[in-house]
mmCIF file of C-alpha atoms in Angstrom:
data_model
loop_
_atom_site.group_PDB
_atom_site.id
_atom_site.type_symbol
_atom_site.label_atom_id
_atom_site.label_comp_id
_atom_site.label_asym_id
_atom_site.label_seq_id
_atom_site.Cartn_x
_atom_site.Cartn_y
_atom_site.Cartn_z
ATOM 1 C CA UNK F 15 148.614 -122.595 29.448
ATOM 2 C CA UNK F 16 145.392 -123.939 28.027
ATOM 3 C CA UNK F 17 141.964 -124.095 29.592
ATOM 4 C CA UNK F 18 139.745 -126.480 27.627
ATOM 5 C CA UNK F 19 135.943 -126.495 27.720
ATOM 6 C CA UNK F 20 134.508 -129.968 27.063
ATOM 7 C CA UNK F 21 130.883 -129.972 25.963
ATOM 8 C CA UNK F 22 128.290 -132.058 24.138
ATOM 9 C CA UNK F 23 124.643 -133.043 24.216
ATOM 10 C CA UNK F 24 122.909 -135.711 26.253
ATOM 11 C CA UNK F 25 124.262 -139.198 25.448
ATOM 12 C CA UNK F 26 127.154 -137.877 23.339
ATOM 13 C CA UNK F 27 129.735 -139.476 25.653
ATOM 14 C CA UNK F 28 131.089 -136.194 27.058
ATOM 15 C CA UNK F 29 131.465 -137.621 30.588
ATOM 16 C CA UNK F 30 133.236 -140.686 29.196
ATOM 17 C CA UNK F 31 135.715 -138.393 27.413
ATOM 18 C CA UNK F 32 136.196 -136.411 30.661
ATOM 19 C CA UNK F 33 136.978 -139.679 32.540
ATOM 20 C CA UNK F 34 139.449 -140.735 29.835
ATOM 21 C CA UNK F 35 141.204 -137.353 29.981
ATOM 22 C CA UNK F 36 141.433 -137.633 33.778
ATOM 23 C CA UNK F 37 142.977 -141.117 33.409
ATOM 24 C CA UNK F 38 145.499 -139.592 30.977
ATOM 25 C CA UNK F 39 146.523 -137.100 33.653
ATOM 26 C CA UNK F 40 144.338 -134.100 32.810
ATOM 27 C CA UNK F 41 143.071 -132.010 35.726
ATOM 28 C CA UNK F 42 139.276 -132.135 35.131
ATOM 29 C CA UNK F 43 136.618 -129.946 36.763
ATOM 30 C CA UNK F 44 132.889 -130.680 36.550
ATOM 31 C CA UNK F 45 130.675 -127.600 36.037
ATOM 32 C CA UNK F 46 127.669 -129.470 37.532
ATOM 33 C CA UNK F 47 129.492 -129.914 40.830
ATOM 34 C CA UNK F 48 130.461 -126.228 40.828
ATOM 35 C CA UNK F 49 126.772 -125.432 40.220
ATOM 36 C CA UNK F 50 125.701 -127.540 43.203
ATOM 37 C CA UNK F 51 128.293 -125.926 45.455
ATOM 38 C CA UNK F 52 127.131 -122.360 44.751
ATOM 39 C CA UNK F 53 123.586 -123.242 45.891
ATOM 40 C CA UNK F 54 124.799 -124.141 49.389
ATOM 41 C CA UNK F 55 123.798 -121.911 52.355
ATOM 42 C CA UNK F 56 126.264 -119.038 52.545
ATOM 43 C CA UNK F 57 127.472 -119.679 48.966
ATOM 44 C CA UNK F 58 127.161 -116.994 46.237
ATOM 45 C CA UNK F 59 123.770 -117.969 44.720
ATOM 46 C CA UNK F 60 121.901 -119.066 47.858
ATOM 47 C CA UNK F 61 120.237 -115.817 49.005
ATOM 48 C CA UNK F 62 119.281 -114.693 45.502
ATOM 49 C CA UNK F 63 117.732 -118.064 44.579
ATOM 50 C CA UNK F 64 115.701 -118.127 47.832
ATOM 51 C CA UNK F 65 114.626 -114.500 47.284
ATOM 52 C CA UNK F 66 113.541 -115.315 43.710
ATOM 53 C CA UNK F 67 111.671 -118.568 44.397
ATOM 54 C CA UNK F 68 110.561 -118.356 48.007
ATOM 55 C CA UNK F 69 111.322 -120.307 51.161
ATOM 56 C CA UNK F 70 109.125 -123.209 50.014
ATOM 57 C CA UNK F 71 112.099 -124.477 47.953
ATOM 58 C CA UNK F 72 114.063 -125.115 51.170
ATOM 59 C CA UNK F 73 114.576 -128.476 52.828
ATOM 60 C CA UNK F 74 114.056 -128.686 56.636
ATOM 61 C CA UNK F 75 117.821 -128.183 57.143
ATOM 62 C CA UNK F 76 117.736 -124.861 55.243
ATOM 63 C CA UNK F 77 119.481 -126.127 52.098
ATOM 64 C CA UNK F 78 117.887 -125.580 48.679
ATOM 65 C CA UNK F 79 115.950 -128.736 47.801
ATOM 66 C CA UNK F 80 116.539 -129.297 44.080
ATOM 67 C CA UNK F 81 113.559 -131.689 43.972
ATOM 68 C CA UNK F 82 111.335 -128.750 44.957
ATOM 69 C CA UNK F 83 113.086 -126.191 42.759
ATOM 70 C CA UNK F 84 113.184 -128.449 39.666
ATOM 71 C CA UNK F 85 109.438 -128.691 38.975
ATOM 72 C CA UNK F 86 109.063 -124.902 39.379
ATOM 73 C CA UNK F 87 111.754 -123.954 36.882
ATOM 74 C CA UNK F 88 111.088 -126.712 34.361
ATOM 75 C CA UNK F 89 107.367 -125.942 34.211
ATOM 76 C CA UNK F 90 107.903 -122.284 33.363
ATOM 77 C CA UNK F 91 110.516 -121.038 30.826
ATOM 78 C CA UNK F 92 110.609 -117.574 32.467
ATOM 79 C CA UNK F 93 111.407 -119.164 35.853
ATOM 80 C CA UNK F 94 114.239 -121.209 34.357
ATOM 81 C CA UNK F 95 115.586 -118.090 32.664
ATOM 82 C CA UNK F 96 115.488 -116.273 35.989
ATOM 83 C CA UNK F 97 117.320 -119.078 37.785
ATOM 84 C CA UNK F 98 119.968 -119.252 35.040
ATOM 85 C CA UNK F 99 120.494 -115.493 35.126
ATOM 86 C CA UNK F 100 121.330 -115.786 38.846
ATOM 87 C CA UNK F 101 123.396 -118.969 38.713
ATOM 88 C CA UNK F 102 125.321 -118.974 35.408
ATOM 89 C CA UNK F 103 127.375 -115.779 35.987
ATOM 90 C CA UNK F 104 128.293 -116.995 39.500
ATOM 91 C CA UNK F 105 129.370 -120.372 38.139
ATOM 92 C CA UNK F 106 131.466 -118.590 35.495
ATOM 93 C CA UNK F 107 133.168 -116.544 38.195
ATOM 94 C CA UNK F 108 133.750 -119.559 40.463
ATOM 95 C CA UNK F 109 135.226 -121.693 37.667
ATOM 96 C CA UNK F 110 137.563 -118.834 36.717
ATOM 97 C CA UNK F 111 138.704 -118.631 40.362
ATOM 98 C CA UNK F 112 139.241 -122.407 40.505
ATOM 99 C CA UNK F 113 141.432 -122.331 37.379
ATOM 100 C CA UNK F 114 143.472 -119.423 38.811
ATOM 101 C CA UNK F 115 143.892 -121.246 42.145
ATOM 102 C CA UNK F 116 145.111 -124.387 40.345
ATOM 103 C CA UNK F 117 147.606 -122.340 38.319
ATOM 104 C CA UNK F 118 148.829 -120.605 41.479
ATOM 105 C CA UNK F 119 149.367 -124.002 43.098
ATOM 106 C CA UNK F 120 151.595 -124.882 40.146
ATOM 107 C CA UNK F 121 149.314 -126.818 37.772
ATOM 108 C CA UNK F 122 150.965 -126.554 34.335
ATOM 109 C CA UNK F 123 148.890 -128.995 32.252
ATOM 110 C CA UNK F 124 145.822 -127.965 30.229
ATOM 111 C CA UNK F 125 142.844 -127.739 32.628
ATOM 112 C CA UNK F 126 139.642 -129.335 31.336
ATOM 113 C CA UNK F 127 136.174 -128.210 32.452
ATOM 114 C CA UNK F 128 133.292 -130.515 31.552
ATOM 115 C CA UNK F 129 130.205 -128.337 30.976
ATOM 116 C CA UNK F 130 127.069 -129.463 29.151
ATOM 117 C CA UNK F 131 125.664 -125.925 28.955
ATOM 118 C CA UNK F 132 128.947 -124.157 28.169
ATOM 119 C CA UNK F 133 127.563 -122.435 25.048
ATOM 120 C CA UNK F 134 124.036 -121.752 26.354
ATOM 121 C CA UNK F 135 125.500 -120.106 29.470
ATOM 122 C CA UNK F 136 127.932 -117.953 27.416
ATOM 123 C CA UNK F 137 130.979 -119.315 29.226
ATOM 124 C CA UNK F 138 133.168 -119.291 26.078
ATOM 125 C CA UNK F 139 135.448 -116.451 27.363
ATOM 126 C CA UNK F 140 136.696 -118.824 30.074
ATOM 127 C CA UNK F 141 138.304 -121.159 27.529
ATOM 128 C CA UNK F 142 141.179 -121.166 25.056
ATOM 129 C CA UNK F 143 139.669 -124.157 23.250
ATOM 130 C CA UNK F 144 136.238 -125.780 23.142
ATOM 131 C CA UNK F 145 136.104 -129.524 22.501
ATOM 132 C CA UNK F 146 132.726 -130.804 21.345
ATOM 133 C CA UNK F 147 131.689 -134.460 21.659
ATOM 134 C CA UNK F 148 129.001 -135.525 19.174
ATOM 135 C CA UNK F 149 127.194 -138.757 18.302
ATOM 136 C CA UNK F 150 124.462 -139.674 15.850
ATOM 137 C CA UNK F 151 120.860 -139.489 17.084
ATOM 138 C CA UNK F 152 120.572 -143.304 16.830
ATOM 139 C CA UNK F 153 123.624 -143.810 19.048
ATOM 140 C CA UNK F 154 122.425 -141.204 21.552
ATOM 141 C CA UNK F 155 118.979 -142.824 21.878
ATOM 142 C CA UNK F 156 120.541 -146.292 22.197
ATOM 143 C CA UNK F 157 123.000 -145.138 24.911
ATOM 144 C CA UNK F 158 120.444 -143.293 26.992
ATOM 145 C CA UNK F 159 118.027 -146.200 26.897
ATOM 146 C CA UNK F 160 120.863 -148.516 27.997
ATOM 147 C CA UNK F 161 122.429 -146.265 30.654
ATOM 148 C CA UNK F 162 119.483 -144.310 32.042
ATOM 149 C CA UNK F 163 116.514 -146.499 31.158
ATOM 150 C CA UNK F 164 114.796 -143.624 29.335
ATOM 151 C CA UNK F 165 112.283 -144.337 26.569
ATOM 152 C CA UNK F 166 113.162 -143.114 23.032
ATOM 153 C CA UNK F 167 110.404 -140.453 23.141
ATOM 154 C CA UNK F 168 111.750 -139.092 26.456
ATOM 155 C CA UNK F 169 115.217 -138.917 24.930
ATOM 156 C CA UNK F 170 113.848 -137.215 21.791
ATOM 157 C CA UNK F 171 112.224 -134.565 24.001
ATOM 158 C CA UNK F 172 115.545 -133.957 25.791
ATOM 159 C CA UNK F 173 117.397 -133.681 22.470
ATOM 160 C CA UNK F 174 114.835 -131.171 21.150
ATOM 161 C CA UNK F 175 115.125 -129.075 24.313
ATOM 162 C CA UNK F 176 118.883 -128.613 23.956
ATOM 163 C CA UNK F 177 121.127 -126.783 21.515
ATOM 164 C CA UNK F 178 121.684 -128.684 18.253
ATOM 165 C CA UNK F 179 125.115 -130.062 17.370
ATOM 166 C CA UNK F 180 125.104 -127.801 14.279
ATOM 167 C CA UNK F 181 124.790 -124.795 16.584
ATOM 168 C CA UNK F 182 127.464 -126.126 18.962
ATOM 169 C CA UNK F 183 129.896 -126.748 16.080
ATOM 170 C CA UNK F 184 129.991 -123.012 15.386
ATOM 171 C CA UNK F 185 131.821 -122.531 18.693
ATOM 172 C CA UNK F 186 133.942 -125.684 18.723
ATOM 173 C CA UNK F 187 137.711 -125.652 18.260
ATOM 174 C CA UNK F 188 137.585 -129.369 17.532
ATOM 175 C CA UNK F 189 134.957 -132.102 17.340
ATOM 176 C CA UNK F 190 135.219 -135.614 18.791
ATOM 177 C CA UNK F 191 132.930 -137.922 16.805
ATOM 178 C CA UNK F 192 131.762 -140.682 19.119
ATOM 179 C CA UNK F 193 129.868 -143.211 17.008
ATOM 180 C CA UNK F 194 132.347 -146.070 17.302
ATOM 181 C CA UNK F 195 133.625 -148.304 20.076
ATOM 182 C CA UNK F 196 135.019 -147.192 23.445
ATOM 183 C CA UNK F 197 138.492 -148.246 22.216
ATOM 184 C CA UNK F 198 138.189 -146.023 19.135
ATOM 185 C CA UNK F 199 137.096 -143.148 21.334
ATOM 186 C CA UNK F 200 140.023 -143.672 23.707
ATOM 187 C CA UNK F 201 142.467 -143.688 20.788
ATOM 188 C CA UNK F 202 140.999 -140.431 19.452
ATOM 189 C CA UNK F 203 141.100 -138.776 22.898
ATOM 190 C CA UNK F 204 144.707 -139.917 23.512
ATOM 191 C CA UNK F 205 145.829 -138.272 20.240
ATOM 192 C CA UNK F 206 143.988 -135.054 21.047
ATOM 193 C CA UNK F 207 145.383 -134.910 24.580
ATOM 194 C CA UNK F 208 148.934 -135.491 23.385
ATOM 195 C CA UNK F 209 148.529 -132.704 20.760
ATOM 196 C CA UNK F 210 147.054 -130.402 23.437
ATOM 197 C CA UNK F 211 150.081 -130.998 25.682
ATOM 198 C CA UNK F 212 152.328 -129.871 22.786
ATOM 199 C CA UNK F 213 150.204 -126.756 22.096
ATOM 200 C CA UNK F 214 150.242 -126.027 25.805
ATOM 201 C CA UNK F 215 154.003 -125.522 25.548
#
């Protein structure tokens, strides 16, 4: 039974593809939500993150305040690397457990995990297939301006900070080109999902 990693850069339409797959009946997990859950008090990453960055990152209720942690790790590459080295392996472990639990409960369909940083975090061993969503730079800039109100130069900076699509393609089992309409995308995703169900046996 397949586990599919769905990835892509900012503005590629990865989340749209994840929603479409869910509508088509795919069980979809969101790596971001798993990440948030492992920061919670008592969860696997909590003590290590507090030990690494100090109690000043805590909110009054004792939870990790991401608004306080964010500026620290994004200002200093070594700090971000340290955070990732704590969090990424724990997310990998948790996602593996979640897939096993779903299989034990009888889930037979391919399980899809949406993960923007799948390749950067070295999560490839978790997946049988990696689906990459790509879009041209023009489309990405246009979408992000429309959906998030970011200026083109802010978007450019985000694009430069992430892995290139060329690099991502080296790991991808298949590529979903998302430069057309939503209808064209849905048609493409429907074909891929139906083929995945066949491969899934």
